[in-house]
GROMACS .gro file of C-alpha atoms in nm:
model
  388
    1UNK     CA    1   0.639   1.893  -1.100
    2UNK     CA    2   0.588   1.729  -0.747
    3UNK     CA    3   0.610   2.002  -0.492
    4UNK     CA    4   0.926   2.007  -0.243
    5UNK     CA    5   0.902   1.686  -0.028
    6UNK     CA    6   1.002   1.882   0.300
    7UNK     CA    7   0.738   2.089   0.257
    8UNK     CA    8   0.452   1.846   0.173
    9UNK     CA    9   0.531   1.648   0.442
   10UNK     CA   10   0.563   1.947   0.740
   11UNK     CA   11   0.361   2.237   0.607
   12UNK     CA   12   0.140   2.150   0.341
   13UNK     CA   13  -0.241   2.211   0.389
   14UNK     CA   14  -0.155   2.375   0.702
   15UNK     CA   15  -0.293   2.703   0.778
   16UNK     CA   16  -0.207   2.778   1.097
   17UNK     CA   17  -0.389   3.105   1.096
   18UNK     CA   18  -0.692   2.913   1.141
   19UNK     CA   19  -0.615   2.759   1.437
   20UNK     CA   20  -0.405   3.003   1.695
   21UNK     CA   21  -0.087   2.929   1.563
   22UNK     CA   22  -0.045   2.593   1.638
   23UNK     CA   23   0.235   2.362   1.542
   24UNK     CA   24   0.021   2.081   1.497
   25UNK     CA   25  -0.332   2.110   1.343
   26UNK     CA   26  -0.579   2.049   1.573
   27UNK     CA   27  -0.772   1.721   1.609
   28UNK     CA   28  -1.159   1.831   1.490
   29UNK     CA   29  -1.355   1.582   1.684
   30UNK     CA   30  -1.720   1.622   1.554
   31UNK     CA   31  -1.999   1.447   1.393
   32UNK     CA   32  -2.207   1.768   1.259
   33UNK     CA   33  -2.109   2.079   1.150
   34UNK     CA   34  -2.327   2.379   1.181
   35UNK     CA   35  -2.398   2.671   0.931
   36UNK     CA   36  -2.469   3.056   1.003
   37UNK     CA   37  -2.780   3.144   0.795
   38UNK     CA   38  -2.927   2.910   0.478
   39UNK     CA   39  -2.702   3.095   0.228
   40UNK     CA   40  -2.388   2.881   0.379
   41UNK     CA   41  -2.600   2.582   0.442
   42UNK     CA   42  -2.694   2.578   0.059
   43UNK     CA   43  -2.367   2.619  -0.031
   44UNK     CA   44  -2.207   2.379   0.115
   45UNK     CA   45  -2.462   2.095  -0.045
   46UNK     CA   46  -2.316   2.220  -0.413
   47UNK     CA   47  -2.017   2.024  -0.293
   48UNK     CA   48  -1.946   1.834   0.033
   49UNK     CA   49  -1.624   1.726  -0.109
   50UNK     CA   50  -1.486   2.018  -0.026
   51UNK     CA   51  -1.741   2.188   0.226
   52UNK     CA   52  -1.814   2.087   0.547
   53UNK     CA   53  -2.142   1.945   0.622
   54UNK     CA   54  -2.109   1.572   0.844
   55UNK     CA   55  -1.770   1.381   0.948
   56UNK     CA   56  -1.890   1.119   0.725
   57UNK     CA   57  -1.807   1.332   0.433
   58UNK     CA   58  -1.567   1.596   0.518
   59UNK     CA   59  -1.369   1.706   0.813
   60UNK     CA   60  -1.091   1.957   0.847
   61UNK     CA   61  -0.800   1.753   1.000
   62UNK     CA   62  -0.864   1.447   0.745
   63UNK     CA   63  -0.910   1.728   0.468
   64UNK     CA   64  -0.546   1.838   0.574
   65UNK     CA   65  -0.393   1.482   0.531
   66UNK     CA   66  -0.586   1.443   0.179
   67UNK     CA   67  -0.371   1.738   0.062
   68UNK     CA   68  -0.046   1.581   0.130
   69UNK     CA   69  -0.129   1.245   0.032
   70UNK     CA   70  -0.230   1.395  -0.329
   71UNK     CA   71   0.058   1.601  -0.360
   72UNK     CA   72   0.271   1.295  -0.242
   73UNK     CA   73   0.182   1.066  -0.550
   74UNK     CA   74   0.134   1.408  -0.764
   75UNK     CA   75  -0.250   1.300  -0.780
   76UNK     CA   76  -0.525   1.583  -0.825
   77UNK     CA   77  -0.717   1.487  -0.538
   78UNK     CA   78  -0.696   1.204  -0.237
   79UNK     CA   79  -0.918   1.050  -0.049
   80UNK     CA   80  -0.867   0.871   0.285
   81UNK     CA   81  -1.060   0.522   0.425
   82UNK     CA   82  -1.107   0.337   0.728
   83UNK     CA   83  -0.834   0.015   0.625
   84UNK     CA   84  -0.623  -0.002   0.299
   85UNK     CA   85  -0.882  -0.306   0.182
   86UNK     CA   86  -1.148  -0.054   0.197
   87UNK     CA   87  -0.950   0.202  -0.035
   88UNK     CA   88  -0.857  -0.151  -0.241
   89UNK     CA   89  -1.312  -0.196  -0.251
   90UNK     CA   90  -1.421   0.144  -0.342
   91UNK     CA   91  -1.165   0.215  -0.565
   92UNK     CA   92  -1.238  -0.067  -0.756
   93UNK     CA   93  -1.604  -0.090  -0.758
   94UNK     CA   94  -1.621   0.256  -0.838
   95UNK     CA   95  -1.528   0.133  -1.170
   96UNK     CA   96  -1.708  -0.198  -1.299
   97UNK     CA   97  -2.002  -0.315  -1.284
   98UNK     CA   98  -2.208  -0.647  -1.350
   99UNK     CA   99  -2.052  -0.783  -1.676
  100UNK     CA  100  -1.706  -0.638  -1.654
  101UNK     CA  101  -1.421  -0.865  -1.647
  102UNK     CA  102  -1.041  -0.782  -1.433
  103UNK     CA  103  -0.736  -0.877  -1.501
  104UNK     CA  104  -0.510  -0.875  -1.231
  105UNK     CA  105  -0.189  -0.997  -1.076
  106UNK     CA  106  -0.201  -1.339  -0.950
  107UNK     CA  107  -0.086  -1.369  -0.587
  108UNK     CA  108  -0.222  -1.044  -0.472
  109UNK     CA  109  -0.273  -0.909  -0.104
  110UNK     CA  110  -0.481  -1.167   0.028
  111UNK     CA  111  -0.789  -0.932   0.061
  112UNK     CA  112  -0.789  -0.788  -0.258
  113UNK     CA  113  -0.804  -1.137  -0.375
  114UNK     CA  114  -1.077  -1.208  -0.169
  115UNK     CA  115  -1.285  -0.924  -0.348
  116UNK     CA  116  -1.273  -1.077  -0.695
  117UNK     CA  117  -1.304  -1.428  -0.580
  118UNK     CA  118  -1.566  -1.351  -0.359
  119UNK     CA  119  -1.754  -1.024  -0.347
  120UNK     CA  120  -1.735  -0.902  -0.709
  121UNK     CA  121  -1.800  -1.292  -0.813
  122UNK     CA  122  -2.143  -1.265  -0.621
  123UNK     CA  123  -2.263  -0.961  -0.859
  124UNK     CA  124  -2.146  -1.074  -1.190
  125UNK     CA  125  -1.765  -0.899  -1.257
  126UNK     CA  126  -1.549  -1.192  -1.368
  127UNK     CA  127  -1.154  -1.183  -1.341
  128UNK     CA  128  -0.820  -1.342  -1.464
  129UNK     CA  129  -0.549  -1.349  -1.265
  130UNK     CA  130  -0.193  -1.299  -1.489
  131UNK     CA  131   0.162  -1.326  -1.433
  132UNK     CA  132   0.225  -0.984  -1.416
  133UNK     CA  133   0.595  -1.028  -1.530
  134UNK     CA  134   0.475  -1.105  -1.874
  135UNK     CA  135   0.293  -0.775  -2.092
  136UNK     CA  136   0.216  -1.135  -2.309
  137UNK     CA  137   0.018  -1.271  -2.070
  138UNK     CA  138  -0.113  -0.931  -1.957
  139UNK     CA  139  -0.238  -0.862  -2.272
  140UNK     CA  140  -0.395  -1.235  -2.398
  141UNK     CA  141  -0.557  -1.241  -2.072
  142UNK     CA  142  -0.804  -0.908  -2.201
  143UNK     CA  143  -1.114  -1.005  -2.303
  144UNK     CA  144  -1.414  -0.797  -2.543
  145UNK     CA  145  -1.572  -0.676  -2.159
  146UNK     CA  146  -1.238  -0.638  -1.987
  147UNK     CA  147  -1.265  -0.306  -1.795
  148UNK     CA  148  -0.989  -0.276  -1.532
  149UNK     CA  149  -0.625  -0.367  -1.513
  150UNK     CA  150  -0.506  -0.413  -1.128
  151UNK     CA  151  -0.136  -0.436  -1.059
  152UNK     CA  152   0.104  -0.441  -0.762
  153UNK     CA  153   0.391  -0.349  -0.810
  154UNK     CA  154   0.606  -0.499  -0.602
  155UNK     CA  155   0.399  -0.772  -0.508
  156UNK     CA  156   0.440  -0.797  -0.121
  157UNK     CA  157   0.564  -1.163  -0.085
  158UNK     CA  158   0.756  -1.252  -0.388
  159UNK     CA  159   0.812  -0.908  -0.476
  160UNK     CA  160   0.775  -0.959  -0.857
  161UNK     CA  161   0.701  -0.628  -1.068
  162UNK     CA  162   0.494  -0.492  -1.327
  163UNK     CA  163   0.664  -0.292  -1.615
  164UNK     CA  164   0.404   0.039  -1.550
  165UNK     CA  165   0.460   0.271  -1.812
  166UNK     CA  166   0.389  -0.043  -2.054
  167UNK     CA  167   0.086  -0.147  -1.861
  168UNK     CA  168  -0.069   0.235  -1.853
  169UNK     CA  169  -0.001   0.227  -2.249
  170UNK     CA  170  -0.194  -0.106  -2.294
  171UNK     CA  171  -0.448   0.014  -2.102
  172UNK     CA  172  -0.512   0.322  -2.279
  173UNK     CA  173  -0.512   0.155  -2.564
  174UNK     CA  174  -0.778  -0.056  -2.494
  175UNK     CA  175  -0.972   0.199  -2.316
  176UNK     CA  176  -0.904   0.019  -1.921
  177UNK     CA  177  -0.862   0.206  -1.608
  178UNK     CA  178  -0.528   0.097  -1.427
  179UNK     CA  179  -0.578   0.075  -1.038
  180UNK     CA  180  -0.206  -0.017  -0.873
  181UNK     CA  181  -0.127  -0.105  -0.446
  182UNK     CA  182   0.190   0.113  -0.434
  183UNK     CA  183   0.201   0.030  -0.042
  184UNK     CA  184   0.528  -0.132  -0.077
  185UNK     CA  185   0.693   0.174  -0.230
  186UNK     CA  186   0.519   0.473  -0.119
  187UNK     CA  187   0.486   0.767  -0.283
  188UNK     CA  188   0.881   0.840  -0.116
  189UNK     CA  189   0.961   0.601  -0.379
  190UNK     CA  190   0.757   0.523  -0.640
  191UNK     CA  191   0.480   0.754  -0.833
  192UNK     CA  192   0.287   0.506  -1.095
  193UNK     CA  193   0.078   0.855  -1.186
  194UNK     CA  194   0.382   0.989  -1.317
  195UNK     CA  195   0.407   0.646  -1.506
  196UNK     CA  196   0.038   0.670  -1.621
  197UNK     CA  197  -0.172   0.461  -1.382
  198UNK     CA  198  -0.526   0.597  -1.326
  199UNK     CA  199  -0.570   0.519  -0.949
  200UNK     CA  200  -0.308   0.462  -0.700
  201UNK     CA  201  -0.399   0.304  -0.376
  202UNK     CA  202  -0.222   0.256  -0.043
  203UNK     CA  203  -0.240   0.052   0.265
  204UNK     CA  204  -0.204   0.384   0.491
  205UNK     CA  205  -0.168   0.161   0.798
  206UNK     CA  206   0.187   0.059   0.642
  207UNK     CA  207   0.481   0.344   0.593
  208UNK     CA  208   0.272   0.649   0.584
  209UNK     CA  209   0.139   0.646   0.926
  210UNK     CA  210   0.462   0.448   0.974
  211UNK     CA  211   0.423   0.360   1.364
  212UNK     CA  212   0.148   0.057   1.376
  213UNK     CA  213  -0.132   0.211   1.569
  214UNK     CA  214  -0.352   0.349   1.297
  215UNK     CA  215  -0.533   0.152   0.999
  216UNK     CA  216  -0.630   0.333   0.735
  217UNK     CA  217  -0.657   0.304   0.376
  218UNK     CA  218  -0.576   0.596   0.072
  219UNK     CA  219  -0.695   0.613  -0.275
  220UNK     CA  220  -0.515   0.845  -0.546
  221UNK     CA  221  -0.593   1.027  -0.861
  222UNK     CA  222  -0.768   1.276  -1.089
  223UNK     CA  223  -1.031   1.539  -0.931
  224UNK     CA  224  -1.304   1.394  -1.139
  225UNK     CA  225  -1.251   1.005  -1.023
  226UNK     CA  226  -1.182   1.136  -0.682
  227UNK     CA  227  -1.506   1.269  -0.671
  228UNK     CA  228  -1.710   1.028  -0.825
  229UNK     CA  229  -1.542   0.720  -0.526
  230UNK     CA  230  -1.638   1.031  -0.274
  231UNK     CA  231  -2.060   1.073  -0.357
  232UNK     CA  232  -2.092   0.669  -0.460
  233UNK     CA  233  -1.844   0.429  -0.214
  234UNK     CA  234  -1.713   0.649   0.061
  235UNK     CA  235  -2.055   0.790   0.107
  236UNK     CA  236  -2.311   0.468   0.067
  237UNK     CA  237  -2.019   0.223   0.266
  238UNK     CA  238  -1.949   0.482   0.525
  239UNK     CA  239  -1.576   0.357   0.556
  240UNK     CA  240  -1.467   0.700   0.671
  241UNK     CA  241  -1.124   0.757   0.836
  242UNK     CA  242  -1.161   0.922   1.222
  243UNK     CA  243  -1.029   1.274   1.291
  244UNK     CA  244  -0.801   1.148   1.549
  245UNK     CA  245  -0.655   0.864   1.339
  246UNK     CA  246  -0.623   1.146   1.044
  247UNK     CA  247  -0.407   1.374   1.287
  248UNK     CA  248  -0.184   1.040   1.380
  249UNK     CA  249  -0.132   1.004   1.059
  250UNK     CA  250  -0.029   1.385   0.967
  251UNK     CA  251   0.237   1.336   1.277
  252UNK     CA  252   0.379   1.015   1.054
  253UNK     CA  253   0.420   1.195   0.755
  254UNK     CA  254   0.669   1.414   0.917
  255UNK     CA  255   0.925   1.168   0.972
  256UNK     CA  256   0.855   0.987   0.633
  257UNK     CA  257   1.170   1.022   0.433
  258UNK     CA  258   1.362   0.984   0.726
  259UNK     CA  259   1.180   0.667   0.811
  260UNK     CA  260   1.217   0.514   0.518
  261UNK     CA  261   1.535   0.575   0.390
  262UNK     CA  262   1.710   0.426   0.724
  263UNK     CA  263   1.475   0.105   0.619
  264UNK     CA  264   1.579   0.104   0.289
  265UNK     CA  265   1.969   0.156   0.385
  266UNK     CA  266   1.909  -0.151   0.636
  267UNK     CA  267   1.697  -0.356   0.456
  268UNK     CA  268   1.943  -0.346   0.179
  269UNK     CA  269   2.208  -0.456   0.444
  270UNK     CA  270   2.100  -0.767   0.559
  271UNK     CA  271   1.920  -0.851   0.281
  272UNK     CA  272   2.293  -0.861   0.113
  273UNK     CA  273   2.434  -1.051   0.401
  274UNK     CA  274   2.123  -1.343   0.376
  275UNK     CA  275   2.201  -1.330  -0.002
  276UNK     CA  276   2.587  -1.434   0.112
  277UNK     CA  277   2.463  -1.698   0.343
  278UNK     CA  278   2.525  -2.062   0.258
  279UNK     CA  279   2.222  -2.143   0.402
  280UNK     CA  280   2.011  -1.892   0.253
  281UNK     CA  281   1.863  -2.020  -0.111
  282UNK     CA  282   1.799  -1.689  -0.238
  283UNK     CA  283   1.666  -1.325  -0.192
  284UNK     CA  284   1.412  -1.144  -0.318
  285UNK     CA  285   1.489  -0.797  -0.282
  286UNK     CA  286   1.382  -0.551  -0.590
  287UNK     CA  287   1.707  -0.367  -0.600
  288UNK     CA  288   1.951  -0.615  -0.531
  289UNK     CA  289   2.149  -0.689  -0.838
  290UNK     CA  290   2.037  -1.011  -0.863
  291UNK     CA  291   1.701  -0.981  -0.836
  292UNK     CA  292   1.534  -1.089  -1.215
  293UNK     CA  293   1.360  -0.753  -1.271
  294UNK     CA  294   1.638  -0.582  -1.137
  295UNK     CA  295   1.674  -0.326  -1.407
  296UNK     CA  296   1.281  -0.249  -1.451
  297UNK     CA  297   1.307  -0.171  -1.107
  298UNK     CA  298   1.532   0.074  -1.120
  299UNK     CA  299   1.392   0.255  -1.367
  300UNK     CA  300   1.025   0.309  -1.188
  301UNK     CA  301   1.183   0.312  -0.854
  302UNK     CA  302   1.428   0.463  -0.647
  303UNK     CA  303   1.389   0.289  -0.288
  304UNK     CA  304   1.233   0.000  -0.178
  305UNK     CA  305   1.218   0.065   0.205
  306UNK     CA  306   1.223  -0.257   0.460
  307UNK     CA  307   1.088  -0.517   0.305
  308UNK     CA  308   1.211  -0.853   0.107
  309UNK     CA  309   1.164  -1.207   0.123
  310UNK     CA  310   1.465  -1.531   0.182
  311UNK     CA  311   1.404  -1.824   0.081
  312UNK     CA  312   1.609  -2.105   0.288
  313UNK     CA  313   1.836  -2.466   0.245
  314UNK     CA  314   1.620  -2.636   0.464
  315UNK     CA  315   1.461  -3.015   0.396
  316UNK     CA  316   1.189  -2.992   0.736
  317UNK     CA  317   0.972  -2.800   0.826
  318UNK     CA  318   1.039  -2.839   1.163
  319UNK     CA  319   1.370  -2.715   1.109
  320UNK     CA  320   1.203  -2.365   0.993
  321UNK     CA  321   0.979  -2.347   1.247
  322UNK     CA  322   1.281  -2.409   1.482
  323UNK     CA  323   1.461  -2.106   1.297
  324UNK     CA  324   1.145  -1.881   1.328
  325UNK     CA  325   1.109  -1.914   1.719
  326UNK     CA  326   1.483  -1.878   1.802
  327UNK     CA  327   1.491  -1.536   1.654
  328UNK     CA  328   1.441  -1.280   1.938
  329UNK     CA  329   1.442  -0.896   1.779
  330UNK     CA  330   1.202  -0.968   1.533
  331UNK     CA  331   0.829  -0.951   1.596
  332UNK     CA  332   0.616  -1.227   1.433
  333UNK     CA  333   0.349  -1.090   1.261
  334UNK     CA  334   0.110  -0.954   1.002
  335UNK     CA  335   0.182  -0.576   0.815
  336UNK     CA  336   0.501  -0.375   0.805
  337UNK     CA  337   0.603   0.006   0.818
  338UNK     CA  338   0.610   0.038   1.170
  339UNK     CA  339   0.944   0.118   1.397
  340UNK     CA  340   0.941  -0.273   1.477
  341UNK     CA  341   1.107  -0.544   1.275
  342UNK     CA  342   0.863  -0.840   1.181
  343UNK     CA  343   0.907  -1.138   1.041
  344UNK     CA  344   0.611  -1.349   0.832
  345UNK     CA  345   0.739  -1.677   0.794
  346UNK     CA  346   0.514  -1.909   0.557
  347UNK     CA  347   0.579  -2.236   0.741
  348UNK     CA  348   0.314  -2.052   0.986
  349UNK     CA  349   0.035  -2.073   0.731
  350UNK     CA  350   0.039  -2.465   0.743
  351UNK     CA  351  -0.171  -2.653   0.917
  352UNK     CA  352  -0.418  -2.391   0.984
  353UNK     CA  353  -0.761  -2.527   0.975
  354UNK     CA  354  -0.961  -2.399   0.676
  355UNK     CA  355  -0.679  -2.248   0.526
  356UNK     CA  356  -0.530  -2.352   0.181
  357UNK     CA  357  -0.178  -2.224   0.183
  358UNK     CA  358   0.029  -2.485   0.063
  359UNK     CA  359   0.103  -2.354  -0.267
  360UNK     CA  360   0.296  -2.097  -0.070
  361UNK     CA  361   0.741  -2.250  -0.054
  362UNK     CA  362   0.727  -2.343   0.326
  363UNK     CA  363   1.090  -2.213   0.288
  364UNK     CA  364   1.008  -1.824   0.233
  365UNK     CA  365   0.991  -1.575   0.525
  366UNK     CA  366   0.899  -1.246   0.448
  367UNK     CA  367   1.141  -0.964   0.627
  368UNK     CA  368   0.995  -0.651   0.717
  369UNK     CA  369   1.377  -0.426   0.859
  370UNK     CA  370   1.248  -0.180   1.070
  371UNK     CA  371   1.392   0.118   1.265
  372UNK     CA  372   1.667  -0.090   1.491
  373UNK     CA  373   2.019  -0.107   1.488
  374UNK     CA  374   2.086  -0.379   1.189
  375UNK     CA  375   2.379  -0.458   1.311
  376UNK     CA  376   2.189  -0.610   1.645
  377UNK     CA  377   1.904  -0.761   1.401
  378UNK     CA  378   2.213  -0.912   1.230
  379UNK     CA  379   2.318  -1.114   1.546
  380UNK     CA  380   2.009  -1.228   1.617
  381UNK     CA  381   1.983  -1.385   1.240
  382UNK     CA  382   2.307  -1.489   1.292
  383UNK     CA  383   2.238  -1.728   1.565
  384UNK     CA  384   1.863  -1.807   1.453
  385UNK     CA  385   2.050  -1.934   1.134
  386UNK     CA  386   2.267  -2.185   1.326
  387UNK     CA  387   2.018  -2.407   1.408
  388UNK     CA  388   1.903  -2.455   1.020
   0.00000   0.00000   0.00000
């Protein structure tokens, strides 16, 4: 059983006995660590994991957030990167290797994308990309050298779903490791783990540090895979999160439920309200009721926090663009998780030299609710929707 949440998130890893009592766990900012005779130095070389030799490996105030992020997703063991692509690389490469085939759901984050297409292309791992709706598809797409499964679950534009526990029984079947992005559900409300997934990584940057000034990336799951990302990736590709960045991110956690249930609760407001909107096409919101995997998602989750996605009755493009700039309470931009409301519109991805993102409905605009009054982010929808 998960440990308390309140606890996890305020106490957890703590021992304040080891620094004077402090509140707050203090910010170890050091390259090198330095041993009392050769009995400790040997020691700690049986295991840097958990001893503490170089910042590169291990540090206290990043060992402290490792603890809670484990216990979050009821994982064995964490580790913590420098971005949430970097978690997405190590984690994966960690487990093929040249003549291993993927399958994975098509439209993922851009950059995990860009690692199959492009990095793991270059050294002989080949991949199919599968409408993850569909264990069908999922399952023709598996090939005699198929090695990994990689889901994400919500996808975070269209925000279809994966059905996990069937996925993690497929996989074990056929002797895969399952790697899922649970950054659109945190741990708060989701735990694949629980659901049989292998590996569960996070864009950090997103809800857990939960106020936009950190980027860092998590990977979750058994001691023994843990370990095996910490001595080959983390170590060789150096991709190590900062001390100071770790102790930012420790001050997020505290105010993580909190956080995300007022973004769920709002979210779920005006996502309703668009839904109502005769100039709204359609929502994509997980746990609306009309959503198409409504009922899977309420059985593997119980919040969805600020995201969703509209899609809008609108014939120009110009017209959308129009809609986009009138809106004044909502930040246009990249990410989500942070205080701020954002919007990602995909009529900005057109016309972007060397881009190809036409296959993306100019109509959708990805809504990320943040911490604001949804009643005043209502208005300003309200009158941005006027001009459509």
């Amino acid at each position: 059983m998960k440990e308390d949440l309140s606890y996890i998130l305020n106490h957890l890893g703590e021992d304040r006995e080891k620094y004077f009592n402090a509140v707050s766990p203090p910010v170890i900012q050091t390259s090198n660590f330095c041993f009392r005779d050769l009995q400790q130095f040997r020691q700690a070389f049986t295991d840097e994991l958990e001893h503490h030799i170089y910042t590169r490996g291990n540090n206290p105030t990043v060992a402290i957030l490792r603890k809670k992020l484990a216990a979050l997703e009821g994982a064995e063991d964490a580790l913590v990167l420098s971005s949430g692509s970097g978690a997405i690389a190590a984690a994966v490469i960690s487990q093929v290797k040249a003549g291993d085939h993927i399958v994975c759901v098509q439209s993922p984050y851009s950059w995990t994308q860009a690692l199959l297409t492009k990095l793991l292309a270059r050294f002989g791992v080949t991949h199919t990309f599968v409408d993850g709706k569909s264990m069908e598809a999922i399952t023709q797409a598996l090939q005699p050298n198929t090695r990994m499964l990689y889901l994400e679950s919500p996808s975070s534009l269209t925000f279809e779903l994966q059905d996990l526990q069937a996925c993690a029984q497929l996989a074990k079947e056929r002797g895969l490791v399952t790697i899922i992005d649970n950054s659109y559900s945190s741990p708060l409300f989701q735990n694949p783990i629980r659901h049989g997934i292998d590996i569960v990584v996070h864009s950090g940057t997103k809800y857990l540090n939960g106020h936009s000034d950190v980027v860092m990336g998590v990977i979750c799951s058994s001691r023994e895979i843990i370990k095996k990302i910490f001595e080959s990736e983390l170590m060789t590709l150096g991709a190590i999160l900062q001390a100071h960045d770790a102790a930012l991110a420790i001050r997020g956690l505290r105010t993580l439920e909190l956080r995300l249930r007022r973004c769920d609760e709002s979210a779920r407001l005006i996502a309703s309200r668009l839904a109502a909107h005769p100039k709204v096409e359609r929502v994509t919101h997980p746990l609306l009721p009309g959503h198409p995997q409504y009922e899977l998602a309420r059985k593997q989750m119980s919040g969805t926090g600020g995201l969703f996605s509209a899609y809008f009755k609108v014939d120009e493009r110009e017209k959308m663009e129009a809609f986009v700039q009138e809106l004044k309470h909502f930040l246009l931009a990249v990410s989500w998780g942070g205080h701020e409301s954002l919007i990602l519109p995909s009529v900005g991805f057109y016309n972007i030299p060397g881009r190809q993102d036409t296959h993306v409905d100019w109509k959708l605009v990805r809504f990320y609710i943040g911490l604001e009054d949804p009643e005043w982010l209502w208005a300003d929808l309200e009158n941005g929707l006027k001009i459509l």
